[in-house]
Amino acid sequence: MSEQVSITVKVNGSIVRRMVEPRLTLLDFLRRDLGLTGTHAGCEMGACGACLVSLEGRAVHSCLMLAVQADDLSVETIEGLSENGSIADLQAAFFERNALQCGYCTPGVLITARDCLSTGGVPSRDEIRDALSGNYCRCTGYEAIVDAIEVVARMRAANAEGSK
Amino acid sequence: MTAISDSPFRAANQYIGKSLPRPGAKRLLAGRGRYTDDIVVPRMLYAAFWRSPFAHARLGAISIEAAAAMPGVHRVFIGADFAAICKPWVGTLSHFAGMKSAPQLPLATEKVLWAGHPIAMVIAETRAQAEDALEAIEVELDELEPVVDIDAAQLPDSTLVYEEAGSNVIFRTRIESGSTASAFEDAEVVEAEFRFGRHTAVTMELRSILADYDPSDGRLTVHQSTQTPYQFHDIYARHFGLSEAHVRVVAPDVGGSFGMKLHLYHEDMAVVGASILTGRPVKFTADRMESFLTDIHARDHRVRARLAISADGMFRGIEVDDVTGVGPFSAYPRTSVVEGNQVVRLIGAAYRLKDYRADLTVVAQNKTQMSQYRAVGHPIACAVTERLVDLAGARVGLDPFEIRRRNYVTQDMYPHKTPSGYSFERLSLEECLDKLHEAMDYEALRKDQARLREAGIHRGIGIATYVEITNPSPAFYGVGGAHISAQDGCVLKVTSSGGIQCLISLSELGQGAEAIVGQIVAEGVGINPNLVRVITGDTDMTPVGGATWACRGAGIGGETALQASKKLKGRILEIAGAILQCSPGKLDISDGQILDQGGNIRMSLGELANLAYFRSDLLPKGIQPELTVAHHYAPSGYPFAFTNGIHGSLVEVDVETGFVKILKHWVIEDCGRILNPLLVDEQIRGGVVQGLGAAFFEECLYSKSGQLLNGSMADYLVPMACEMPDIVIGHVETPTQDTELGAKGCGEAGTAAASGAALNAVNDALSPFKASITQLPMTPERILKALRVV
Amino acid sequence: MKARTFSFRRVTSVEEALAAFASCEGEARFLAGGQSLLPALNLRLDAPDLLIDISRVEGMRGVSVSSSGLRIGALTRHVEVLRSPLVAEHASLLSRAAPFVAHPAIRNLGTIGGSLALADPAAEFPTCILALNASLEIAGANGIRTVRADDYFRALYETDIGPGELLTAILIPPPSHGQRVHFDELARRRGDYAIVGLAVNAVIHDSNVKEIRLAFSSVGPIPTRAKTAEAQLIGTFLGAEGIASAQAALANDLSPDGTDEVSSETRMHLARVLLGRSLNALLREDK
């Protein structure tokens, strides 16, 4: 049995300190140790995107990262992004467009969408699909997801234009 | 964004037929979904399984002592432990005469039947510790010749998967109507041999079960990612000898199901058994590797079929031979022969035909069990039929639209009985065909195609008609002895402030069952949908019912909810009439207000409930404060409510590489009365993409020794955003007259014909090369082979 | 799918990393982005005793340019390669290949050094450094050494990096006048490992091929140069005839294995198609 390691991680804006086994993935740390079950396990090999979280502002697979690697870093999960309102427009658009069914892939998809729109501008539908290339969705057929992201991109662009 | 059409049945102040978003979706969007694996209970232990590395082997000694001594390990179980408390299950039903299947127990006891078959189970404090202990288990396995190939399995000297059956053919049937011999005499004949790859559901949420047996009062509570809580309620009680009163099955949020989560799995029974034996809650969540090895697979058919036509393109007869390999035993409790049965009954169903003959052979093999997955049998029947139809059209020089129009069952023929025995109340084949022609702008597509061919760009246009089985009656399973309910139950309660609680036996899998039920109840009673709370998926709360599968939720569950809400409305008005001293027939409810005939508000539902529950002393004499009703509904008209529709596919084939770009897809569908167009459209789109997965990507590949070769998400290719097209959807509405609601199912419609349309489209693109393909998925290599490039 | 237990140590310098490796009594692995190592651990395909986290080692991340060319620190993430203006200017082949590397979230953590140290024959960057005639900087007990990409890939998942050595940087020679590069691959789905991929680095003047390096992925145990095809092309006018003879020459260069999904013959055919298309693309760019 390997020794436990102390880690300090900023999770959704709060500092969390825990002792963890080195083999514990960030995914299992968030879900099991912190009860942040909005991050989902889908494949545990970085293929499906259900476990995406935002690490230092960038989407990463929490299944492909050890909790110990997140020491001293900042992680945001769907719970944090929901509570701070930063993706409220995306969530509203997904709701209106029914861009989700079972909802299992949805937190990961939202984190991808957030990254995809983070640079501003209105990406083309192909660019949105390209950004989603690592997010499996088995229910929707993707079109509604692309629609919802596109709507938010246009809305944000219009708002940015309006505020000039 | 695609415009969403509202149902023409919609009237002012009504909710049925409106494109309303799903109330539950906000929770899922906020990461507040609660799936089975999210649930943690005190003293919970985790399970992991030692699985056979061989496809077929005799089981010898199992050494578990070292594993049992590992850190965190609570118990290690082997087959005999569960054999003592669990009655074996056998996946046969009496209406499939003569079928055979090996009895199953939670863990293998004598033989292992597929690579992945669980042999031992570790229960530990964490999943990681349980996996650590698996490495300390030693199992003696004496490898046997695996049965893999469907033809070799039928040879007289083949090894047998289930010796007692005396053969690897576990079911055989022939359907015969009229005389195909005379139909084929002097006819033009088109024929082909089709191969359909084995594939699997790949739900995003993995199978998960948490069983909690409390020995102090003998109660078993199971949280499970399933479509069918009552079905498992029955199974756990019967097979573990528990009183049903002491069993509760809860389906929390379910992360995709598609038919895969209504079959019994060995791990489910082992987890329940382990909780009974340890008195502790035990959780098992399959990892993705386990999911590929153990979730049911589907399809895997070889169909040889031929169609006889007259010189003017009229169909004369069809002959079919379908052989399917279904894994080592028949799935429980629905069997593994339903897919084949639906293939041989649905082929040719949309067309005027008298002479039909079909043979089905279901073969056991040492691969993962195979059973019902979305659109059971439909994509196969559709692809076979529609390919033959295109071949016939080509033979007699008729355009794909024209040959279909000439041969469809026509409006004057309903009710219509197919030669395979299905009865159609009414379909809308021609109307859908016309609508598709228009939606595709077919003539313009053909012009484009011709122009681009000159430039060496090879586009293909394909269409495929489907007929879909929905709203199944007990004819589907119940008559065969299965404890699978074809009816649904709904309880409606008025709450004290005038809201409504609706407890219904449907299950919510993301397609919006709760949303449509809420709309129906809101309209049926006359209140705002926001005041209706729909509760599903808990056998301690909801009435007994069939739940959500085979496209029955909207049609059967919806009708149940409608009749329950009418019953409740009647009850409310009866009380209101007594209070207001007027005839209930002269009152109505709108937006939660009780109105008289002049439209004046007389009292609110909240006031009425308040009186009933808190001031019953003020109620007129003889009026009981009963504001709860229960209603059950079982279909009793047609055995199935058939729907129909047609798909169009536009593809571009790179004839140098065999790669296909799917440019666009169209669906015109008729699911009867549309309850919520937004939800129907997205059901269809999701279904289309699963069908395109079958057409181009998805296939479980096996080695000659029965090993699954691509059992991971990196190797088994499901369709992704970049490869999928935008999908145009149009509707025709032919409500069923069997119910007041008029709804039929729409869940299979997307999957049913997408692969058939794509198959025809690719073949259309290949036609200048005199090349043809009849195997799905159409991989680049198969297309290059069809083109004789490799 | 949970990894076996292991010990974990974070290091902040190359020296510390090498010392940690040397002092480990069992099996040790360097952990950079972890995008290939973590799946292997989760699947228990790999089970080291010690993981040495090098991701925060000073000086191993980032892109710089000097007269001898471009230096890319081994810990530079795929996304940084993709977006780096220096890479785009001095080694645009990498910029063109980067979008093909897996998916955005993988690119956010995965490192170019990790990709090259793993040397997956289906990966994009190994073919690029081969085509670019890059060198790899490897630190070991005896200090730093460099190895040419041509000598770097040894066998399936085996490179010139010895036990306890650490890949620290990739050195790419400055682009020649007239350099033309191209990257393309044939993958079933966006981001999947390719059935075949090709990195081309050529020097072309007025359609005359002065130099060319062709490096294929997924055609053998290591990224593979098509030297016969290169020789066919060098010194010729790049046109239909030359392209056809280069395609034919591939028969001498490649002998891909067949798998259950793609036969050897299909892969060979697709390699020829890809070569033809890539050369035609160069030709178009040259005009």
mmCIF file with all atom_site columns, N, CA and C in Angstrom, chain B residues 514-555:
data_model
loop_
_atom_site.group_PDB
_atom_site.id
_atom_site.type_symbol
_atom_site.label_atom_id
_atom_site.label_alt_id
_atom_site.label_comp_id
_atom_site.label_asym_id
_atom_site.label_entity_id
_atom_site.label_seq_id
_atom_site.pdbx_PDB_ins_code
_atom_site.Cartn_x
_atom_site.Cartn_y
_atom_site.Cartn_z
_atom_site.occupancy
_atom_site.B_iso_or_equiv
_atom_site.pdbx_formal_charge
_atom_site.auth_seq_id
_atom_site.auth_comp_id
_atom_site.auth_asym_id
_atom_site.auth_atom_id
_atom_site.pdbx_PDB_model_num
ATOM 1   N N  . GLU B 1 514 ? -41.801 12.013 -18.448 1.00 0.00 ? 514 GLU B N  1
ATOM 2   C CA . GLU B 1 514 ? -42.422 12.820 -17.385 1.00 0.00 ? 514 GLU B CA 1
ATOM 3   C C  . GLU B 1 514 ? -42.993 14.111 -17.956 1.00 0.00 ? 514 GLU B C  1
ATOM 4   N N  . ALA B 1 515 ? -42.321 14.668 -18.933 1.00 0.00 ? 515 ALA B N  1
ATOM 5   C CA . ALA B 1 515 ? -42.800 15.923 -19.529 1.00 0.00 ? 515 ALA B CA 1
ATOM 6   C C  . ALA B 1 515 ? -44.136 15.726 -20.215 1.00 0.00 ? 515 ALA B C  1
ATOM 7   N N  . ILE B 1 516 ? -44.234 14.677 -21.047 1.00 0.00 ? 516 ILE B N  1
ATOM 8   C CA . ILE B 1 516 ? -45.501 14.516 -21.788 1.00 0.00 ? 516 ILE B CA 1
ATOM 9   C C  . ILE B 1 516 ? -46.629 14.124 -20.850 1.00 0.00 ? 516 ILE B C  1
ATOM 10  N N  . VAL B 1 517 ? -46.333 13.337 -19.841 1.00 0.00 ? 517 VAL B N  1
ATOM 11  C CA . VAL B 1 517 ? -47.371 12.969 -18.874 1.00 0.00 ? 517 VAL B CA 1
ATOM 12  C C  . VAL B 1 517 ? -47.855 14.221 -18.148 1.00 0.00 ? 517 VAL B C  1
ATOM 13  N N  . GLY B 1 518 ? -46.921 15.086 -17.799 1.00 0.00 ? 518 GLY B N  1
ATOM 14  C CA . GLY B 1 518 ? -47.296 16.342 -17.147 1.00 0.00 ? 518 GLY B CA 1
ATOM 15  C C  . GLY B 1 518 ? -48.209 17.177 -18.036 1.00 0.00 ? 518 GLY B C  1
ATOM 16  N N  . GLN B 1 519 ? -47.882 17.224 -19.331 1.00 0.00 ? 519 GLN B N  1
ATOM 17  C CA . GLN B 1 519 ? -48.716 17.994 -20.258 1.00 0.00 ? 519 GLN B CA 1
ATOM 18  C C  . GLN B 1 519 ? -50.118 17.395 -20.363 1.00 0.00 ? 519 GLN B C  1
ATOM 19  N N  . ILE B 1 520 ? -50.164 16.075 -20.434 1.00 0.00 ? 520 ILE B N  1
ATOM 20  C CA . ILE B 1 520 ? -51.457 15.401 -20.583 1.00 0.00 ? 520 ILE B CA 1
ATOM 21  C C  . ILE B 1 520 ? -52.319 15.628 -19.341 1.00 0.00 ? 520 ILE B C  1
ATOM 22  N N  . VAL B 1 521 ? -51.705 15.467 -18.178 1.00 0.00 ? 521 VAL B N  1
ATOM 23  C CA . VAL B 1 521 ? -52.466 15.630 -16.934 1.00 0.00 ? 521 VAL B CA 1
ATOM 24  C C  . VAL B 1 521 ? -52.919 17.084 -16.786 1.00 0.00 ? 521 VAL B C  1
ATOM 25  N N  . ALA B 1 522 ? -52.034 18.007 -17.125 1.00 0.00 ? 522 ALA B N  1
ATOM 26  C CA . ALA B 1 522 ? -52.378 19.422 -17.014 1.00 0.00 ? 522 ALA B CA 1
ATOM 27  C C  . ALA B 1 522 ? -53.584 19.734 -17.893 1.00 0.00 ? 522 ALA B C  1
ATOM 28  N N  . GLU B 1 523 ? -53.532 19.220 -19.114 1.00 0.00 ? 523 GLU B N  1
ATOM 29  C CA . GLU B 1 523 ? -54.653 19.485 -20.018 1.00 0.00 ? 523 GLU B CA 1
ATOM 30  C C  . GLU B 1 523 ? -55.910 18.716 -19.603 1.00 0.00 ? 523 GLU B C  1
ATOM 31  N N  . GLY B 1 524 ? -55.688 17.456 -19.197 1.00 0.00 ? 524 GLY B N  1
ATOM 32  C CA . GLY B 1 524 ? -56.826 16.601 -18.835 1.00 0.00 ? 524 GLY B CA 1
ATOM 33  C C  . GLY B 1 524 ? -57.592 17.147 -17.648 1.00 0.00 ? 524 GLY B C  1
ATOM 34  N N  . VAL B 1 525 ? -56.866 17.718 -16.691 1.00 0.00 ? 525 VAL B N  1
ATOM 35  C CA . VAL B 1 525 ? -57.530 18.236 -15.501 1.00 0.00 ? 525 VAL B CA 1
ATOM 36  C C  . VAL B 1 525 ? -57.888 19.708 -15.702 1.00 0.00 ? 525 VAL B C  1
ATOM 37  N N  . GLY B 1 526 ? -56.984 20.429 -16.338 1.00 0.00 ? 526 GLY B N  1
ATOM 38  C CA . GLY B 1 526 ? -57.217 21.863 -16.538 1.00 0.00 ? 526 GLY B CA 1
ATOM 39  C C  . GLY B 1 526 ? -56.398 22.721 -15.601 1.00 0.00 ? 526 GLY B C  1
ATOM 40  N N  . ILE B 1 527 ? -55.136 22.357 -15.435 1.00 0.00 ? 527 ILE B N  1
ATOM 41  C CA . ILE B 1 527 ? -54.276 23.216 -14.623 1.00 0.00 ? 527 ILE B CA 1
ATOM 42  C C  . ILE B 1 527 ? -52.964 23.459 -15.361 1.00 0.00 ? 527 ILE B C  1
ATOM 43  N N  . ASN B 1 528 ? -52.187 24.377 -14.825 1.00 0.00 ? 528 ASN B N  1
ATOM 44  C CA . ASN B 1 528 ? -50.897 24.693 -15.438 1.00 0.00 ? 528 ASN B CA 1
ATOM 45  C C  . ASN B 1 528 ? -49.931 23.523 -15.244 1.00 0.00 ? 528 ASN B C  1
ATOM 46  N N  . PRO B 1 529 ? -49.179 23.150 -16.293 1.00 0.00 ? 529 PRO B N  1
ATOM 47  C CA . PRO B 1 529 ? -48.243 22.015 -16.168 1.00 0.00 ? 529 PRO B CA 1
ATOM 48  C C  . PRO B 1 529 ? -47.216 22.212 -15.042 1.00 0.00 ? 529 PRO B C  1
ATOM 49  N N  . ASN B 1 530 ? -46.909 23.449 -14.729 1.00 0.00 ? 530 ASN B N  1
ATOM 50  C CA . ASN B 1 530 ? -45.932 23.683 -13.656 1.00 0.00 ? 530 ASN B CA 1
ATOM 51  C C  . ASN B 1 530 ? -46.435 23.206 -12.300 1.00 0.00 ? 530 ASN B C  1
ATOM 52  N N  . LEU B 1 531 ? -47.751 23.014 -12.188 1.00 0.00 ? 531 LEU B N  1
ATOM 53  C CA . LEU B 1 531 ? -48.318 22.575 -10.908 1.00 0.00 ? 531 LEU B CA 1
ATOM 54  C C  . LEU B 1 531 ? -48.480 21.057 -10.852 1.00 0.00 ? 531 LEU B C  1
ATOM 55  N N  . VAL B 1 532 ? -48.020 20.381 -11.922 1.00 0.00 ? 532 VAL B N  1
ATOM 56  C CA . VAL B 1 532 ? -48.113 18.914 -11.950 1.00 0.00 ? 532 VAL B CA 1
ATOM 57  C C  . VAL B 1 532 ? -46.735 18.330 -11.694 1.00 0.00 ? 532 VAL B C  1
ATOM 58  N N  . ARG B 1 533 ? -46.633 17.533 -10.665 1.00 0.00 ? 533 ARG B N  1
ATOM 59  C CA . ARG B 1 533 ? -45.365 16.876 -10.366 1.00 0.00 ? 533 ARG B CA 1
ATOM 60  C C  . ARG B 1 533 ? -45.508 15.408 -10.761 1.00 0.00 ? 533 ARG B C  1
ATOM 61  N N  . VAL B 1 534 ? -44.667 14.968 -11.684 1.00 0.00 ? 534 VAL B N  1
ATOM 62  C CA . VAL B 1 534 ? -44.753 13.587 -12.160 1.00 0.00 ? 534 VAL B CA 1
ATOM 63  C C  . VAL B 1 534 ? -43.654 12.762 -11.509 1.00 0.00 ? 534 VAL B C  1
ATOM 64  N N  . ILE B 1 535 ? -44.049 11.661 -10.924 1.00 0.00 ? 535 ILE B N  1
ATOM 65  C CA . ILE B 1 535 ? -43.094 10.800 -10.212 1.00 0.00 ? 535 ILE B CA 1
ATOM 66  C C  . ILE B 1 535 ? -43.084 9.435  -10.881 1.00 0.00 ? 535 ILE B C  1
ATOM 67  N N  . THR B 1 536 ? -41.894 8.971  -11.201 1.00 0.00 ? 536 THR B N  1
ATOM 68  C CA . THR B 1 536 ? -41.757 7.679  -11.893 1.00 0.00 ? 536 THR B CA 1
ATOM 69  C C  . THR B 1 536 ? -40.655 6.867  -11.230 1.00 0.00 ? 536 THR B C  1
ATOM 70  N N  . GLY B 1 537 ? -40.594 5.608  -11.595 1.00 0.00 ? 537 GLY B N  1
ATOM 71  C CA . GLY B 1 537 ? -39.400 4.812  -11.323 1.00 0.00 ? 537 GLY B CA 1
ATOM 72  C C  . GLY B 1 537 ? -39.202 4.351  -9.901  1.00 0.00 ? 537 GLY B C  1
ATOM 73  N N  . ASP B 1 538 ? -40.276 4.086  -9.146  1.00 0.00 ? 538 ASP B N  1
ATOM 74  C CA . ASP B 1 538 ? -40.093 3.602  -7.777  1.00 0.00 ? 538 ASP B CA 1
ATOM 75  C C  . ASP B 1 538 ? -41.261 2.680  -7.448  1.00 0.00 ? 538 ASP B C  1
ATOM 76  N N  . THR B 1 539 ? -40.972 1.406  -7.268  1.00 0.00 ? 539 THR B N  1
ATOM 77  C CA . THR B 1 539 ? -42.065 0.448  -7.059  1.00 0.00 ? 539 THR B CA 1
ATOM 78  C C  . THR B 1 539 ? -42.735 0.616  -5.702  1.00 0.00 ? 539 THR B C  1
ATOM 79  N N  . ASP B 1 540 ? -42.155 1.380  -4.810  1.00 0.00 ? 540 ASP B N  1
ATOM 80  C CA . ASP B 1 540 ? -42.845 1.673  -3.552  1.00 0.00 ? 540 ASP B CA 1
ATOM 81  C C  . ASP B 1 540 ? -43.866 2.796  -3.722  1.00 0.00 ? 540 ASP B C  1
ATOM 82  N N  . MET B 1 541 ? -43.804 3.492  -4.829  1.00 0.00 ? 541 MET B N  1
ATOM 83  C CA . MET B 1 541 ? -44.668 4.658  -4.994  1.00 0.00 ? 541 MET B CA 1
ATOM 84  C C  . MET B 1 541 ? -45.612 4.547  -6.175  1.00 0.00 ? 541 MET B C  1
ATOM 85  N N  . THR B 1 542 ? -45.139 4.084  -7.288  1.00 0.00 ? 542 THR B N  1
ATOM 86  C CA . THR B 1 542 ? -45.955 4.139  -8.505  1.00 0.00 ? 542 THR B CA 1
ATOM 87  C C  . THR B 1 542 ? -46.768 2.853  -8.649  1.00 0.00 ? 542 THR B C  1
ATOM 88  N N  . PRO B 1 543 ? -47.873 2.924  -9.369  1.00 0.00 ? 543 PRO B N  1
ATOM 89  C CA . PRO B 1 543 ? -48.643 1.707  -9.620  1.00 0.00 ? 543 PRO B CA 1
ATOM 90  C C  . PRO B 1 543 ? -47.861 0.725  -10.497 1.00 0.00 ? 543 PRO B C  1
ATOM 91  N N  . VAL B 1 544 ? -48.315 -0.508 -10.514 1.00 0.00 ? 544 VAL B N  1
ATOM 92  C CA . VAL B 1 544 ? -47.676 -1.528 -11.343 1.00 0.00 ? 544 VAL B CA 1
ATOM 93  C C  . VAL B 1 544 ? -47.891 -1.182 -12.812 1.00 0.00 ? 544 VAL B C  1
ATOM 94  N N  . GLY B 1 545 ? -46.839 -1.338 -13.592 1.00 0.00 ? 545 GLY B N  1
ATOM 95  C CA . GLY B 1 545 ? -47.010 -1.086 -15.017 1.00 0.00 ? 545 GLY B CA 1
ATOM 96  C C  . GLY B 1 545 ? -45.773 -1.428 -15.806 1.00 0.00 ? 545 GLY B C  1
ATOM 97  N N  . GLY B 1 546 ? -45.927 -1.367 -17.098 1.00 0.00 ? 546 GLY B N  1
ATOM 98  C CA . GLY B 1 546 ? -44.901 -1.861 -18.013 1.00 0.00 ? 546 GLY B CA 1
ATOM 99  C C  . GLY B 1 546 ? -43.665 -1.002 -18.131 1.00 0.00 ? 546 GLY B C  1
ATOM 100 N N  . ALA B 1 547 ? -43.809 0.310  -17.869 1.00 0.00 ? 547 ALA B N  1
ATOM 101 C CA . ALA B 1 547 ? -42.698 1.268  -17.965 1.00 0.00 ? 547 ALA B CA 1
ATOM 102 C C  . ALA B 1 547 ? -42.413 1.642  -19.407 1.00 0.00 ? 547 ALA B C  1
ATOM 103 N N  . THR B 1 548 ? -41.141 1.888  -19.723 1.00 0.00 ? 548 THR B N  1
ATOM 104 C CA . THR B 1 548 ? -40.798 2.531  -20.989 1.00 0.00 ? 548 THR B CA 1
ATOM 105 C C  . THR B 1 548 ? -39.921 1.624  -21.843 1.00 0.00 ? 548 THR B C  1
ATOM 106 N N  . TRP B 1 549 ? -40.491 1.095  -22.892 1.00 0.00 ? 549 TRP B N  1
ATOM 107 C CA . TRP B 1 549 ? -39.774 0.240  -23.856 1.00 0.00 ? 549 TRP B CA 1
ATOM 108 C C  . TRP B 1 549 ? -40.711 0.029  -25.031 1.00 0.00 ? 549 TRP B C  1
ATOM 109 N N  . ALA B 1 550 ? -40.141 -0.442 -26.130 1.00 0.00 ? 550 ALA B N  1
ATOM 110 C CA . ALA B 1 550 ? -40.936 -0.783 -27.322 1.00 0.00 ? 550 ALA B CA 1
ATOM 111 C C  . ALA B 1 550 ? -41.910 0.326  -27.702 1.00 0.00 ? 550 ALA B C  1
ATOM 112 N N  . CYS B 1 551 ? -41.496 1.559  -27.527 1.00 0.00 ? 551 CYS B N  1
ATOM 113 C CA . CYS B 1 551 ? -42.332 2.678  -27.965 1.00 0.00 ? 551 CYS B CA 1
ATOM 114 C C  . CYS B 1 551 ? -43.737 2.596  -27.404 1.00 0.00 ? 551 CYS B C  1
ATOM 115 N N  . ARG B 1 552 ? -43.839 2.393  -26.120 1.00 0.00 ? 552 ARG B N  1
ATOM 116 C CA . ARG B 1 552 ? -45.139 2.267  -25.501 1.00 0.00 ? 552 ARG B CA 1
ATOM 117 C C  . ARG B 1 552 ? -45.465 3.413  -24.545 1.00 0.00 ? 552 ARG B C  1
ATOM 118 N N  . GLY B 1 553 ? -44.463 4.202  -24.172 1.00 0.00 ? 553 GLY B N  1
ATOM 119 C CA . GLY B 1 553 ? -44.664 5.205  -23.122 1.00 0.00 ? 553 GLY B CA 1
ATOM 120 C C  . GLY B 1 553 ? -45.736 6.225  -23.482 1.00 0.00 ? 553 GLY B C  1
ATOM 121 N N  . ALA B 1 554 ? -45.598 6.836  -24.656 1.00 0.00 ? 554 ALA B N  1
ATOM 122 C CA . ALA B 1 554 ? -46.544 7.886  -25.034 1.00 0.00 ? 554 ALA B CA 1
ATOM 123 C C  . ALA B 1 554 ? -47.920 7.296  -25.294 1.00 0.00 ? 554 ALA B C  1
ATOM 124 N N  . GLY B 1 555 ? -47.959 6.195  -26.025 1.00 0.00 ? 555 GLY B N  1
ATOM 125 C CA . GLY B 1 555 ? -49.236 5.637  -26.449 1.00 0.00 ? 555 GLY B CA 1
ATOM 126 C C  . GLY B 1 555 ? -50.018 5.010  -25.313 1.00 0.00 ? 555 GLY B C  1
#
